[in-house]
Amino acid sequence: MDIGVLLPTGTAQWGASDDPRELIALSRHAERSGFSSLFVNDSLISPRIEALTMLAALAPTTETVTLGTAALMPFLRRPIQVAQSLASIDLLSGGRLTVAVGAGFPGRFGRPFYKLSELPWERRFARLDETVMLWRALWDGADSFHREILRFDDIPRMTPPFRAGGPPIWLGGATPAALARTGRLYDGWLPYPPDPVDYASGLRDVREAAAGAGRAAEDITPALFVSVRIDADVESGRRALDAYARATYGMPLQELEKIQAVVAGSADDVLERLGRYVAAGVRHVVVRLAALDLNSQRDQLERIADLIPAVRAARDHAFTSAGS
């Protein structure tokens, strides 16, 4: 059972006097505190440290944690150049990179980004899948690539990643098409469904698609992206999450929780809710800390670190129950 943390790389999560270079110290503290992964997100919604730049800075300053994206939006970058960047980070980290990808969302969370990237919004999912296929081909030494959308000849020799075949690539998303594509093509699944019941049903669909493609369920890591706030009680936790949602997304919590997994309350409340996701099949939790300055982020990180043994025990219980 892996428990990771999403680093607060966006300015919406920084206080007025915060120094973004403190993110390195926060990352090292998370590693020492027992977190097994550090993730960064990728967006143009608000100013932030660019995702791959942040991971490159973490590669030599951390030792054992997985470094990941949640989620990288490949359409913001040229596909061959990003293959080189990802391979370089994988090399510098000694093979600790995991790449979760997404195609963006309608409205201000996606379509305008495609315009800025000079790419069509249409067929974005096919473009995403082909981009991932291109990366894997380049990491295997291909010098050409020909699919329906992406076509390249005479590609120079690519920097090889640390691991043969390159880092694992996960897909975010929970539509029926995304579940099928995850099962067929990807190494992991990183959604954020508000209800653990929906996670369980989605994971079943992913595994059915994997079986249909001749893949084993163990080939796909079931992960979860969830915003967490540990506070005195549910009411105070929800107030803090509401402030976080408004600062980060420009929407109240009651709207955000319709589309994303959020957990608030006392440590026991949070543990109970996370335990429901673990029982639904989650094996890698990526926690987003619902706090709006780096000191508060550190405080939330330490509170969640105290829950890591109990979350792992919940996983062991779920595994034993499934086996019996």
PDB file of N, CA and C in Angstrom, residues 174-239:
ATOM      1  N   ALA A 174     -12.535   8.576 -15.524  1.00  0.00           N
ATOM      2  CA  ALA A 174     -13.432   7.505 -15.096  1.00  0.00           C
ATOM      3  C   ALA A 174     -14.634   7.331 -16.017  1.00  0.00           C
ATOM      4  N   THR A 175     -14.585   7.894 -17.222  1.00  0.00           N
ATOM      5  CA  THR A 175     -15.655   7.624 -18.173  1.00  0.00           C
ATOM      6  C   THR A 175     -15.537   6.185 -18.666  1.00  0.00           C
ATOM      7  N   PRO A 176     -16.603   5.608 -19.199  1.00  0.00           N
ATOM      8  CA  PRO A 176     -16.494   4.238 -19.718  1.00  0.00           C
ATOM      9  C   PRO A 176     -15.363   4.075 -20.724  1.00  0.00           C
ATOM     10  N   ALA A 177     -15.174   5.065 -21.596  1.00  0.00           N
ATOM     11  CA  ALA A 177     -14.090   4.968 -22.577  1.00  0.00           C
ATOM     12  C   ALA A 177     -12.730   5.007 -21.901  1.00  0.00           C
ATOM     13  N   ALA A 178     -12.581   5.853 -20.863  1.00  0.00           N
ATOM     14  CA  ALA A 178     -11.302   5.939 -20.151  1.00  0.00           C
ATOM     15  C   ALA A 178     -10.998   4.633 -19.424  1.00  0.00           C
ATOM     16  N   LEU A 179     -12.019   4.014 -18.848  1.00  0.00           N
ATOM     17  CA  LEU A 179     -11.808   2.742 -18.153  1.00  0.00           C
ATOM     18  C   LEU A 179     -11.334   1.675 -19.121  1.00  0.00           C
ATOM     19  N   ALA A 180     -11.945   1.622 -20.305  1.00  0.00           N
ATOM     20  CA  ALA A 180     -11.549   0.630 -21.300  1.00  0.00           C
ATOM     21  C   ALA A 180     -10.132   0.881 -21.791  1.00  0.00           C
ATOM     22  N   ARG A 181      -9.786   2.145 -22.009  1.00  0.00           N
ATOM     23  CA  ARG A 181      -8.450   2.472 -22.488  1.00  0.00           C
ATOM     24  C   ARG A 181      -7.402   2.175 -21.422  1.00  0.00           C
ATOM     25  N   THR A 182      -7.743   2.417 -20.154  1.00  0.00           N
ATOM     26  CA  THR A 182      -6.818   2.091 -19.079  1.00  0.00           C
ATOM     27  C   THR A 182      -6.497   0.603 -19.075  1.00  0.00           C
ATOM     28  N   GLY A 183      -7.528  -0.209 -19.172  1.00  0.00           N
ATOM     29  CA  GLY A 183      -7.320  -1.653 -19.158  1.00  0.00           C
ATOM     30  C   GLY A 183      -6.491  -2.153 -20.320  1.00  0.00           C
ATOM     31  N   ARG A 184      -6.664  -1.531 -21.486  1.00  0.00           N
ATOM     32  CA  ARG A 184      -5.959  -1.990 -22.690  1.00  0.00           C
ATOM     33  C   ARG A 184      -4.524  -1.506 -22.765  1.00  0.00           C
ATOM     34  N   LEU A 185      -4.280  -0.241 -22.321  1.00  0.00           N
ATOM     35  CA  LEU A 185      -3.030   0.416 -22.706  1.00  0.00           C
ATOM     36  C   LEU A 185      -2.156   0.914 -21.566  1.00  0.00           C
ATOM     37  N   TYR A 186      -2.711   1.113 -20.385  1.00  0.00           N
ATOM     38  CA  TYR A 186      -1.975   1.860 -19.364  1.00  0.00           C
ATOM     39  C   TYR A 186      -1.532   0.975 -18.206  1.00  0.00           C
ATOM     40  N   ASP A 187      -0.566   1.491 -17.435  1.00  0.00           N
ATOM     41  CA  ASP A 187       0.025   0.746 -16.333  1.00  0.00           C
ATOM     42  C   ASP A 187      -0.634   1.046 -14.989  1.00  0.00           C
ATOM     43  N   GLY A 188      -1.514   2.024 -14.944  1.00  0.00           N
ATOM     44  CA  GLY A 188      -2.178   2.383 -13.704  1.00  0.00           C
ATOM     45  C   GLY A 188      -3.383   3.253 -13.971  1.00  0.00           C
ATOM     46  N   TRP A 189      -4.215   3.394 -12.949  1.00  0.00           N
ATOM     47  CA  TRP A 189      -5.451   4.181 -13.036  1.00  0.00           C
ATOM     48  C   TRP A 189      -5.481   5.151 -11.875  1.00  0.00           C
ATOM     49  N   LEU A 190      -5.618   6.461 -12.165  1.00  0.00           N
ATOM     50  CA  LEU A 190      -5.599   7.497 -11.134  1.00  0.00           C
ATOM     51  C   LEU A 190      -6.827   8.406 -11.278  1.00  0.00           C
ATOM     52  N   PRO A 191      -7.999   7.957 -10.827  1.00  0.00           N
ATOM     53  CA  PRO A 191      -9.195   8.790 -10.866  1.00  0.00           C
ATOM     54  C   PRO A 191      -9.428   9.479  -9.521  1.00  0.00           C
ATOM     55  N   TYR A 192     -10.531  10.227  -9.415  1.00  0.00           N
ATOM     56  CA  TYR A 192     -10.892  10.833  -8.123  1.00  0.00           C
ATOM     57  C   TYR A 192     -12.408  10.803  -7.924  1.00  0.00           C
ATOM     58  N   PRO A 193     -13.042   9.633  -8.006  1.00  0.00           N
ATOM     59  CA  PRO A 193     -14.503   9.564  -7.864  1.00  0.00           C
ATOM     60  C   PRO A 193     -14.954   9.938  -6.453  1.00  0.00           C
ATOM     61  N   PRO A 194     -16.020  10.726  -6.334  1.00  0.00           N
ATOM     62  CA  PRO A 194     -16.495  11.133  -5.007  1.00  0.00           C
ATOM     63  C   PRO A 194     -16.993   9.979  -4.144  1.00  0.00           C
ATOM     64  N   ASP A 195     -17.425   8.886  -4.756  1.00  0.00           N
ATOM     65  CA  ASP A 195     -18.005   7.768  -4.010  1.00  0.00           C
ATOM     66  C   ASP A 195     -17.138   6.522  -4.173  1.00  0.00           C
ATOM     67  N   PRO A 196     -16.717   5.903  -3.064  1.00  0.00           N
ATOM     68  CA  PRO A 196     -15.927   4.669  -3.183  1.00  0.00           C
ATOM     69  C   PRO A 196     -16.630   3.573  -3.966  1.00  0.00           C
ATOM     70  N   VAL A 197     -17.956   3.551  -3.948  1.00  0.00           N
ATOM     71  CA  VAL A 197     -18.694   2.554  -4.727  1.00  0.00           C
ATOM     72  C   VAL A 197     -18.385   2.699  -6.212  1.00  0.00           C
ATOM     73  N   ASP A 198     -18.293   3.939  -6.671  1.00  0.00           N
ATOM     74  CA  ASP A 198     -17.970   4.179  -8.081  1.00  0.00           C
ATOM     75  C   ASP A 198     -16.532   3.766  -8.387  1.00  0.00           C
ATOM     76  N   TYR A 199     -15.649   3.926  -7.401  1.00  0.00           N
ATOM     77  CA  TYR A 199     -14.277   3.457  -7.617  1.00  0.00           C
ATOM     78  C   TYR A 199     -14.265   1.953  -7.829  1.00  0.00           C
ATOM     79  N   ALA A 200     -14.981   1.227  -6.985  1.00  0.00           N
ATOM     80  CA  ALA A 200     -14.991  -0.233  -7.089  1.00  0.00           C
ATOM     81  C   ALA A 200     -15.538  -0.695  -8.432  1.00  0.00           C
ATOM     82  N   SER A 201     -16.618  -0.081  -8.888  1.00  0.00           N
ATOM     83  CA  SER A 201     -17.194  -0.496 -10.173  1.00  0.00           C
ATOM     84  C   SER A 201     -16.278  -0.117 -11.323  1.00  0.00           C
ATOM     85  N   GLY A 202     -15.636   1.056 -11.239  1.00  0.00           N
ATOM     86  CA  GLY A 202     -14.698   1.451 -12.280  1.00  0.00           C
ATOM     87  C   GLY A 202     -13.509   0.523 -12.359  1.00  0.00           C
ATOM     88  N   LEU A 203     -13.008   0.111 -11.208  1.00  0.00           N
ATOM     89  CA  LEU A 203     -11.864  -0.803 -11.189  1.00  0.00           C
ATOM     90  C   LEU A 203     -12.242  -2.152 -11.800  1.00  0.00           C
ATOM     91  N   ARG A 204     -13.459  -2.615 -11.551  1.00  0.00           N
ATOM     92  CA  ARG A 204     -13.907  -3.858 -12.185  1.00  0.00           C
ATOM     93  C   ARG A 204     -13.893  -3.716 -13.700  1.00  0.00           C
ATOM     94  N   ASP A 205     -14.361  -2.569 -14.196  1.00  0.00           N
ATOM     95  CA  ASP A 205     -14.379  -2.355 -15.651  1.00  0.00           C
ATOM     96  C   ASP A 205     -12.962  -2.298 -16.214  1.00  0.00           C
ATOM     97  N   VAL A 206     -12.057  -1.659 -15.493  1.00  0.00           N
ATOM     98  CA  VAL A 206     -10.663  -1.605 -15.934  1.00  0.00           C
ATOM     99  C   VAL A 206     -10.100  -3.020 -16.044  1.00  0.00           C
ATOM    100  N   ARG A 207     -10.344  -3.827 -15.049  1.00  0.00           N
ATOM    101  CA  ARG A 207      -9.797  -5.181 -15.044  1.00  0.00           C
ATOM    102  C   ARG A 207     -10.449  -6.067 -16.105  1.00  0.00           C
ATOM    103  N   GLU A 208     -11.723  -5.853 -16.374  1.00  0.00           N
ATOM    104  CA  GLU A 208     -12.366  -6.606 -17.457  1.00  0.00           C
ATOM    105  C   GLU A 208     -11.751  -6.239 -18.801  1.00  0.00           C
ATOM    106  N   ALA A 209     -11.493  -4.938 -19.012  1.00  0.00           N
ATOM    107  CA  ALA A 209     -10.851  -4.511 -20.256  1.00  0.00           C
ATOM    108  C   ALA A 209      -9.444  -5.067 -20.355  1.00  0.00           C
ATOM    109  N   ALA A 210      -8.737  -5.110 -19.238  1.00  0.00           N
ATOM    110  CA  ALA A 210      -7.384  -5.670 -19.238  1.00  0.00           C
ATOM    111  C   ALA A 210      -7.420  -7.146 -19.620  1.00  0.00           C
ATOM    112  N   ALA A 211      -8.350  -7.886 -19.029  1.00  0.00           N
ATOM    113  CA  ALA A 211      -8.460  -9.313 -19.350  1.00  0.00           C
ATOM    114  C   ALA A 211      -8.767  -9.515 -20.820  1.00  0.00           C
ATOM    115  N   GLY A 212      -9.629  -8.649 -21.366  1.00  0.00           N
ATOM    116  CA  GLY A 212      -9.955  -8.750 -22.785  1.00  0.00           C
ATOM    117  C   GLY A 212      -8.777  -8.477 -23.687  1.00  0.00           C
ATOM    118  N   ALA A 213      -7.800  -7.718 -23.176  1.00  0.00           N
ATOM    119  CA  ALA A 213      -6.593  -7.404 -23.942  1.00  0.00           C
ATOM    120  C   ALA A 213      -5.454  -8.365 -23.626  1.00  0.00           C
ATOM    121  N   GLY A 214      -5.751  -9.417 -22.861  1.00  0.00           N
ATOM    122  CA  GLY A 214      -4.723 -10.387 -22.519  1.00  0.00           C
ATOM    123  C   GLY A 214      -3.768  -9.928 -21.443  1.00  0.00           C
ATOM    124  N   ARG A 215      -4.207  -8.976 -20.616  1.00  0.00           N
ATOM    125  CA  ARG A 215      -3.352  -8.468 -19.555  1.00  0.00           C
ATOM    126  C   ARG A 215      -3.867  -8.952 -18.201  1.00  0.00           C
ATOM    127  N   ALA A 216      -2.969  -9.021 -17.229  1.00  0.00           N
ATOM    128  CA  ALA A 216      -3.347  -9.425 -15.883  1.00  0.00           C
ATOM    129  C   ALA A 216      -3.755  -8.206 -15.070  1.00  0.00           C
ATOM    130  N   ALA A 217      -4.636  -8.412 -14.100  1.00  0.00           N
ATOM    131  CA  ALA A 217      -5.058  -7.313 -13.231  1.00  0.00           C
ATOM    132  C   ALA A 217      -3.860  -6.687 -12.526  1.00  0.00           C
ATOM    133  N   GLU A 218      -2.864  -7.507 -12.204  1.00  0.00           N
ATOM    134  CA  GLU A 218      -1.675  -7.010 -11.502  1.00  0.00           C
ATOM    135  C   GLU A 218      -0.830  -6.071 -12.351  1.00  0.00           C
ATOM    136  N   ASP A 219      -1.104  -6.026 -13.658  1.00  0.00           N
ATOM    137  CA  ASP A 219      -0.355  -5.140 -14.542  1.00  0.00           C
ATOM    138  C   ASP A 219      -0.756  -3.677 -14.365  1.00  0.00           C
ATOM    139  N   ILE A 220      -1.862  -3.424 -13.664  1.00  0.00           N
ATOM    140  CA  ILE A 220      -2.415  -2.075 -13.575  1.00  0.00           C
ATOM    141  C   ILE A 220      -2.523  -1.659 -12.116  1.00  0.00           C
ATOM    142  N   THR A 221      -1.852  -0.574 -11.751  1.00  0.00           N
ATOM    143  CA  THR A 221      -1.890  -0.074 -10.378  1.00  0.00           C
ATOM    144  C   THR A 221      -3.175   0.702 -10.138  1.00  0.00           C
ATOM    145  N   PRO A 222      -3.994   0.297  -9.157  1.00  0.00           N
ATOM    146  CA  PRO A 222      -5.210   1.054  -8.839  1.00  0.00           C
ATOM    147  C   PRO A 222      -4.891   2.164  -7.830  1.00  0.00           C
ATOM    148  N   ALA A 223      -4.936   3.406  -8.284  1.00  0.00           N
ATOM    149  CA  ALA A 223      -4.578   4.551  -7.455  1.00  0.00           C
ATOM    150  C   ALA A 223      -5.781   5.465  -7.266  1.00  0.00           C
ATOM    151  N   LEU A 224      -5.647   6.434  -6.383  1.00  0.00           N
ATOM    152  CA  LEU A 224      -6.715   7.388  -6.085  1.00  0.00           C
ATOM    153  C   LEU A 224      -6.109   8.745  -5.807  1.00  0.00           C
ATOM    154  N   PHE A 225      -6.716   9.778  -6.369  1.00  0.00           N
ATOM    155  CA  PHE A 225      -6.357  11.168  -6.084  1.00  0.00           C
ATOM    156  C   PHE A 225      -7.448  11.741  -5.183  1.00  0.00           C
ATOM    157  N   VAL A 226      -7.090  12.236  -3.995  1.00  0.00           N
ATOM    158  CA  VAL A 226      -8.105  12.684  -3.044  1.00  0.00           C
ATOM    159  C   VAL A 226      -7.603  13.896  -2.264  1.00  0.00           C
ATOM    160  N   SER A 227      -8.469  14.887  -2.107  1.00  0.00           N
ATOM    161  CA  SER A 227      -8.151  16.060  -1.294  1.00  0.00           C
ATOM    162  C   SER A 227      -8.536  15.773   0.149  1.00  0.00           C
ATOM    163  N   VAL A 228      -7.635  16.078   1.081  1.00  0.00           N
ATOM    164  CA  VAL A 228      -7.832  15.719   2.485  1.00  0.00           C
ATOM    165  C   VAL A 228      -7.574  16.924   3.377  1.00  0.00           C
ATOM    166  N   ARG A 229      -8.431  17.051   4.392  1.00  0.00           N
ATOM    167  CA  ARG A 229      -8.210  18.055   5.442  1.00  0.00           C
ATOM    168  C   ARG A 229      -8.512  17.415   6.791  1.00  0.00           C
ATOM    169  N   ILE A 230      -7.486  17.314   7.638  1.00  0.00           N
ATOM    170  CA  ILE A 230      -7.670  16.811   8.995  1.00  0.00           C
ATOM    171  C   ILE A 230      -7.809  18.009   9.927  1.00  0.00           C
ATOM    172  N   ASP A 231      -8.923  18.030  10.672  1.00  0.00           N
ATOM    173  CA  ASP A 231      -9.219  19.161  11.539  1.00  0.00           C
ATOM    174  C   ASP A 231      -9.880  18.657  12.807  1.00  0.00           C
ATOM    175  N   ALA A 232     -10.423  19.576  13.600  1.00  0.00           N
ATOM    176  CA  ALA A 232     -11.043  19.178  14.859  1.00  0.00           C
ATOM    177  C   ALA A 232     -12.262  18.303  14.643  1.00  0.00           C
ATOM    178  N   ASP A 233     -13.026  18.609  13.597  1.00  0.00           N
ATOM    179  CA  ASP A 233     -14.240  17.851  13.315  1.00  0.00           C
ATOM    180  C   ASP A 233     -14.603  18.059  11.851  1.00  0.00           C
ATOM    181  N   VAL A 234     -15.675  17.421  11.421  1.00  0.00           N
ATOM    182  CA  VAL A 234     -16.080  17.493  10.022  1.00  0.00           C
ATOM    183  C   VAL A 234     -16.421  18.919   9.621  1.00  0.00           C
ATOM    184  N   GLU A 235     -17.118  19.638  10.475  1.00  0.00           N
ATOM    185  CA  GLU A 235     -17.550  20.996  10.132  1.00  0.00           C
ATOM    186  C   GLU A 235     -16.359  21.916   9.891  1.00  0.00           C
ATOM    187  N   SER A 236     -15.392  21.910  10.788  1.00  0.00           N
ATOM    188  CA  SER A 236     -14.227  22.782  10.606  1.00  0.00           C
ATOM    189  C   SER A 236     -13.394  22.337   9.417  1.00  0.00           C
ATOM    190  N   GLY A 237     -13.303  21.025   9.199  1.00  0.00           N
ATOM    191  CA  GLY A 237     -12.574  20.526   8.035  1.00  0.00           C
ATOM    192  C   GLY A 237     -13.222  20.950   6.732  1.00  0.00           C
ATOM    193  N   ARG A 238     -14.541  20.908   6.694  1.00  0.00           N
ATOM    194  CA  ARG A 238     -15.241  21.317   5.474  1.00  0.00           C
ATOM    195  C   ARG A 238     -15.099  22.822   5.226  1.00  0.00           C
ATOM    196  N   ARG A 239     -15.061  23.611   6.278  1.00  0.00           N
ATOM    197  CA  ARG A 239     -14.835  25.052   6.083  1.00  0.00           C
ATOM    198  C   ARG A 239     -13.475  25.301   5.435  1.00  0.00           C
TER     199      ARG A 239
END
